[in-house]
JSON list of C-alpha atoms in Angstrom, two decimals:
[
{"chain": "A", "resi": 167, "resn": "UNK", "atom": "CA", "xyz": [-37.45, 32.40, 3.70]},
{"chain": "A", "resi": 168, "resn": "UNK", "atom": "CA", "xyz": [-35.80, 32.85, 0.67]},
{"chain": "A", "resi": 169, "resn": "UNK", "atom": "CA", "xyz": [-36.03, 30.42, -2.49]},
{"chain": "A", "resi": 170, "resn": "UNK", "atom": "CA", "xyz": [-32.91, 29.06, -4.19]},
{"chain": "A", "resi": 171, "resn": "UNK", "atom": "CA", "xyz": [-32.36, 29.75, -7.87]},
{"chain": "A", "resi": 172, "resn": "UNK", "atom": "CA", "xyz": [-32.74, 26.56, -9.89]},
{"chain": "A", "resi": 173, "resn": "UNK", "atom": "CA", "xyz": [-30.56, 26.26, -13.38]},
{"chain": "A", "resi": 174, "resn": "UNK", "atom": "CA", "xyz": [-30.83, 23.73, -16.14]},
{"chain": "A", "resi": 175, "resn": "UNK", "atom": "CA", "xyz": [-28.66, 21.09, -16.31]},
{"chain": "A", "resi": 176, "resn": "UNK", "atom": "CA", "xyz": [-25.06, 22.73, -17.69]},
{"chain": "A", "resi": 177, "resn": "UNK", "atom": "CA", "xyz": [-26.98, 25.89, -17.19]},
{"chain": "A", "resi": 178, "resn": "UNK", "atom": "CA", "xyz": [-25.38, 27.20, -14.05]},
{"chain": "A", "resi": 179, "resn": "UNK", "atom": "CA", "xyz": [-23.32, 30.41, -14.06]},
{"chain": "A", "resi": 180, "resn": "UNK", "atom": "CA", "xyz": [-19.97, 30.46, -13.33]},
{"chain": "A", "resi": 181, "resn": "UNK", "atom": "CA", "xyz": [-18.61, 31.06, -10.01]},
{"chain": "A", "resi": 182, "resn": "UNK", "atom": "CA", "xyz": [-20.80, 28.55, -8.41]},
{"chain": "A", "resi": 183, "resn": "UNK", "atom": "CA", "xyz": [-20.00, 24.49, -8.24]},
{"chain": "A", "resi": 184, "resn": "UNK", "atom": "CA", "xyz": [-20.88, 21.16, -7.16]},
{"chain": "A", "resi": 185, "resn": "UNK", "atom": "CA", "xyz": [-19.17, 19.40, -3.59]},
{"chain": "A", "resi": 186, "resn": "UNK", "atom": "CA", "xyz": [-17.15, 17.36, -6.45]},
{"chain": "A", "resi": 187, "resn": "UNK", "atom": "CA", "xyz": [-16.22, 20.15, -8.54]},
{"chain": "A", "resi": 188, "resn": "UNK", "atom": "CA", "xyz": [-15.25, 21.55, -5.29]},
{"chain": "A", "resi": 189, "resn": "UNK", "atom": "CA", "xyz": [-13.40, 19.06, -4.36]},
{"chain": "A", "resi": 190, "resn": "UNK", "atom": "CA", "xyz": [-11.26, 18.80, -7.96]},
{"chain": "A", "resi": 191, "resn": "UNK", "atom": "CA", "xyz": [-10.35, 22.13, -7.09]},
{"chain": "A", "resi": 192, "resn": "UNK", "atom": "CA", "xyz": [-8.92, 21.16, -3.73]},
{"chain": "A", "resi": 193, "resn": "UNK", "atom": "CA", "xyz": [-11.77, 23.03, -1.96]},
{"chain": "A", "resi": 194, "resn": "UNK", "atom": "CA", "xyz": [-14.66, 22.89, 0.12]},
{"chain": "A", "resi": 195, "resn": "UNK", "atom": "CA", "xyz": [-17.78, 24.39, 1.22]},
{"chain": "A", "resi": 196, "resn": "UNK", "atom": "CA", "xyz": [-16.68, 25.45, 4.10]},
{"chain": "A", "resi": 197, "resn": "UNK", "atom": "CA", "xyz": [-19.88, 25.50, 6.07]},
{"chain": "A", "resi": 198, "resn": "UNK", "atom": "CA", "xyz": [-21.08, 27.86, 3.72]},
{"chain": "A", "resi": 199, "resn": "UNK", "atom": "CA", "xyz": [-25.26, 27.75, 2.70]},
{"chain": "A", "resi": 200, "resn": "UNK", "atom": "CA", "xyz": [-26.08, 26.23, -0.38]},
{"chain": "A", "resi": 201, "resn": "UNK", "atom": "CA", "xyz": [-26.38, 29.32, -3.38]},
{"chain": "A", "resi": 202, "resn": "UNK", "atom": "CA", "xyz": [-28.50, 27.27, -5.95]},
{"chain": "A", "resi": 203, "resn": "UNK", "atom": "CA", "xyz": [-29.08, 24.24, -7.27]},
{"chain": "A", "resi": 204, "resn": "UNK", "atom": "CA", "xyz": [-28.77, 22.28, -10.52]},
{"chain": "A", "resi": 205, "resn": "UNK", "atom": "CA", "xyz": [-31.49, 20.41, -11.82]},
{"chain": "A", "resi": 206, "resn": "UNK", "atom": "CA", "xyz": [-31.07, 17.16, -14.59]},
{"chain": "A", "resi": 207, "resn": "UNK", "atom": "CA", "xyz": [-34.30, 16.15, -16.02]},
{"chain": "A", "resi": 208, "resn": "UNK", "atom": "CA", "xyz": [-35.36, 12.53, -15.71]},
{"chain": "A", "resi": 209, "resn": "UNK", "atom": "CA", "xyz": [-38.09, 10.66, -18.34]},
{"chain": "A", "resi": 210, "resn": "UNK", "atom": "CA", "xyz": [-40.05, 8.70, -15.42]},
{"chain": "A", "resi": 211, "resn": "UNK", "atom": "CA", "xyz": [-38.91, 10.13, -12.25]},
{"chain": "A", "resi": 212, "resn": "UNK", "atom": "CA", "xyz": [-38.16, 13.77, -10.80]},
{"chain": "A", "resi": 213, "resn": "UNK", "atom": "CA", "xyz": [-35.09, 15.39, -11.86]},
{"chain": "A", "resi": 214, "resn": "UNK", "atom": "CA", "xyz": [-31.76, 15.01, -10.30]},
{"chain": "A", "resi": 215, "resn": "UNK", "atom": "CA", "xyz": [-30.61, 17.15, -8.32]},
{"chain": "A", "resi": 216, "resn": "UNK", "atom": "CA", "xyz": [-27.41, 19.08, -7.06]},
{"chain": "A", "resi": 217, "resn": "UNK", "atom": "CA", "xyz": [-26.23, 21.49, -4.56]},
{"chain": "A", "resi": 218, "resn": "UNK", "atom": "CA", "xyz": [-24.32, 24.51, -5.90]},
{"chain": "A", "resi": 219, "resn": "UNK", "atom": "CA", "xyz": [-22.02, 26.41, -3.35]},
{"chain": "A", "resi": 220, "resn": "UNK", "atom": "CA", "xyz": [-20.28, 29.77, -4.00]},
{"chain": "A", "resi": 221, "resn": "UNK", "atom": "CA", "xyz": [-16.50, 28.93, -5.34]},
{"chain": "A", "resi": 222, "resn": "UNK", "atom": "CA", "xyz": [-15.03, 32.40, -3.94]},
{"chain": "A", "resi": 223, "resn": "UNK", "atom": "CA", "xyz": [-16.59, 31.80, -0.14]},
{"chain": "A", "resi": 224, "resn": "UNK", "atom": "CA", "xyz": [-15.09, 28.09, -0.13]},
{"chain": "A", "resi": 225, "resn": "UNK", "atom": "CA", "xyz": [-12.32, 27.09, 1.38]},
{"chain": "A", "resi": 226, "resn": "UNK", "atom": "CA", "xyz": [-9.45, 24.94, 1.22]},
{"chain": "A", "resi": 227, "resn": "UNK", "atom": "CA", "xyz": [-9.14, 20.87, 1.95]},
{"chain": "A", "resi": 228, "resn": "UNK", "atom": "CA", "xyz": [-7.63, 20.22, 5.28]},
{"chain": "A", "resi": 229, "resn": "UNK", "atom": "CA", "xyz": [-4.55, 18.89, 4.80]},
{"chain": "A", "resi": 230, "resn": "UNK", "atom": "CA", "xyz": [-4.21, 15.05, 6.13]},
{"chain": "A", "resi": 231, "resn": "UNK", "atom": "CA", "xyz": [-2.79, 14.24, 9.44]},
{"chain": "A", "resi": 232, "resn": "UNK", "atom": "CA", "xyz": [-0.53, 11.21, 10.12]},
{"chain": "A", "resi": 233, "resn": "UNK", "atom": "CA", "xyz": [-3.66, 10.56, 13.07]},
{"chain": "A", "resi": 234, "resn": "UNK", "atom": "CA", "xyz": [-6.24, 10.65, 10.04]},
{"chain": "A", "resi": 235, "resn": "UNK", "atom": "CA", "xyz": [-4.47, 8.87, 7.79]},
{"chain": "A", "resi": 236, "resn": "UNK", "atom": "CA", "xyz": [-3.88, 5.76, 10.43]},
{"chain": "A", "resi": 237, "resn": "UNK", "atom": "CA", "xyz": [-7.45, 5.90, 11.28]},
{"chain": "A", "resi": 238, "resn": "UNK", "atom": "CA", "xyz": [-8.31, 5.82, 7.46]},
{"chain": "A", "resi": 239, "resn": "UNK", "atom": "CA", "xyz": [-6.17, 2.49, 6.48]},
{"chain": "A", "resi": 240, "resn": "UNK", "atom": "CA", "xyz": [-7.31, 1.11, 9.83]},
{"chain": "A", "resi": 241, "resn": "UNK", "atom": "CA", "xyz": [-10.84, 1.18, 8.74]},
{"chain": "A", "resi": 242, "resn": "UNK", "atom": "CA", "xyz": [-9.77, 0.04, 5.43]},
{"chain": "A", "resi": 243, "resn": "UNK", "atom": "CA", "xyz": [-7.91, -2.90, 6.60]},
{"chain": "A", "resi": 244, "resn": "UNK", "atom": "CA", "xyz": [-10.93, -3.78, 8.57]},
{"chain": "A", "resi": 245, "resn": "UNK", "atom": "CA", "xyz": [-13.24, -3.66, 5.58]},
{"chain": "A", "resi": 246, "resn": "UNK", "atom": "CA", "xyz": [-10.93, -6.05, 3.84]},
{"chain": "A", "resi": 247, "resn": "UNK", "atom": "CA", "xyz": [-10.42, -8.67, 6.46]},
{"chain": "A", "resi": 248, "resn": "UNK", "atom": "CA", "xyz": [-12.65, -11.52, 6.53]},
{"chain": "A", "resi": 249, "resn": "UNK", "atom": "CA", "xyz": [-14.39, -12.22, 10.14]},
{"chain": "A", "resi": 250, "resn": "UNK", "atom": "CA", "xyz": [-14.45, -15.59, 9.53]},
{"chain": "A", "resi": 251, "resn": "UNK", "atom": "CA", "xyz": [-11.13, -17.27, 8.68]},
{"chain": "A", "resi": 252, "resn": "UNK", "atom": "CA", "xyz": [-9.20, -13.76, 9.58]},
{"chain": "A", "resi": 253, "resn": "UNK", "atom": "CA", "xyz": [-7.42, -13.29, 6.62]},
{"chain": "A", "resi": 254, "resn": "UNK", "atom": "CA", "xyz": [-6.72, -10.13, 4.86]},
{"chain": "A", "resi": 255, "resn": "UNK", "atom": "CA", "xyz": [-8.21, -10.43, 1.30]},
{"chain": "A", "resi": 256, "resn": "UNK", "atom": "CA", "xyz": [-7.00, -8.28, -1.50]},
{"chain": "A", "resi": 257, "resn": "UNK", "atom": "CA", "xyz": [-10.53, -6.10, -2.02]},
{"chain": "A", "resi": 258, "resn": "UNK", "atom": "CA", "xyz": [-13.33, -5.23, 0.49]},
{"chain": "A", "resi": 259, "resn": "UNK", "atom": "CA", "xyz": [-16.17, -7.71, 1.80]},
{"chain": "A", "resi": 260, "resn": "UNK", "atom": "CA", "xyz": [-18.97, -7.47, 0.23]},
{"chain": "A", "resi": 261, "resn": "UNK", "atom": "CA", "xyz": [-21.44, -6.44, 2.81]},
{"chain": "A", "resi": 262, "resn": "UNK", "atom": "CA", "xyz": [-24.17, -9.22, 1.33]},
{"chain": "A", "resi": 263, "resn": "UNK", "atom": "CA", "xyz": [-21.76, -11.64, 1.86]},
{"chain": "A", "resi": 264, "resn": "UNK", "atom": "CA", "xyz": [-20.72, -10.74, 5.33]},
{"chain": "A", "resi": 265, "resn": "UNK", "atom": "CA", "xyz": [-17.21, -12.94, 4.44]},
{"chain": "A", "resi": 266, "resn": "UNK", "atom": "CA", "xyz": [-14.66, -13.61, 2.00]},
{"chain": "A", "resi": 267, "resn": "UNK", "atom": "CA", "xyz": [-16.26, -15.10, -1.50]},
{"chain": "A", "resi": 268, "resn": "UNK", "atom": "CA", "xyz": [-14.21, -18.53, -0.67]},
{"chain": "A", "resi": 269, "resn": "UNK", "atom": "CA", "xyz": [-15.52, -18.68, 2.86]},
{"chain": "A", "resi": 270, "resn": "UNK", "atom": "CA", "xyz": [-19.23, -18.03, 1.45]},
{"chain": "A", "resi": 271, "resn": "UNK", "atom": "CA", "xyz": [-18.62, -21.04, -1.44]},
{"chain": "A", "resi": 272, "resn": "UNK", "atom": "CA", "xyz": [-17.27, -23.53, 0.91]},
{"chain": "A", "resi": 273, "resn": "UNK", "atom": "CA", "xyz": [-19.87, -25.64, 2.38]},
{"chain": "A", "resi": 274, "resn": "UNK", "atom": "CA", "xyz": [-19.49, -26.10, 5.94]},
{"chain": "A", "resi": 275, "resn": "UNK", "atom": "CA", "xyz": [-19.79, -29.19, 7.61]},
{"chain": "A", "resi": 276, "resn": "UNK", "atom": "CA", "xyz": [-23.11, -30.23, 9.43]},
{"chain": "A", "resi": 277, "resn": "UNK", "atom": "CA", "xyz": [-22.51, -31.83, 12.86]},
{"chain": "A", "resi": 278, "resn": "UNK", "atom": "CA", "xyz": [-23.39, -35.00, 13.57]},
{"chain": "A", "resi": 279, "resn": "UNK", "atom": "CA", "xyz": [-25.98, -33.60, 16.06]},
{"chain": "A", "resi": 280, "resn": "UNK", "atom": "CA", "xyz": [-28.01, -32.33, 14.18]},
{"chain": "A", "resi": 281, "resn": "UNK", "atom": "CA", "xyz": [-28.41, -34.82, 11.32]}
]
């Protein structure tokens, strides 16, 4: 099993990039192995680190479909409507919250039963 070359932070040769650099590019891996990887150092912790992949072998971004970008707002609109009072807020739940920041600062009413 072969090792992967490790480069210094802004180090790394050209030809090879990050999935993001990839991605600015308007390509992608393309199920290709990873080449080498990119290491930032850290004061108190282990270094960062990041996958380099072989710009030549990658590929381009698949184009979206009308199918994909349906299911895409779908899950978006979903993220952005409140389960409580069913209303489609202008940002997306926080996931702490589990509701809309007015439903979680209204008080809700305790029944008489259980006073």
């Amino acid at each position: 099993m072969a090792t992967l070359p490790v480069y210094r932070w802004r180090l790394a040769p050209d030809g090879l990039a990050t999935r993001r650099q990839l991605r600015a590019l308007g390509l992608r891996p393309g199920g290709q192995d990873v080449a080498a990887q990119v290491e930032r150092p850290r004061r108190r912790r282990g270094p960062l680190v990041a996958y380099l992949y072989r710009v030549d072998r990658a590929r381009p971004v698949r184009p979206m479909t009308p199918g994909r970008a349906a299911a895409l707002a779908a899950a978006m609109r979903a993220r952005r409507t409140c389960p409580n009072c069913r209303i489609e807020v202008g940002y997306c739940i926080p996931r702490s919250l589990g509701m809309c920041v007015p439903c979680h600062d209204t008080p809700t009413p305790v029944p008489a039963s259980f006073r």
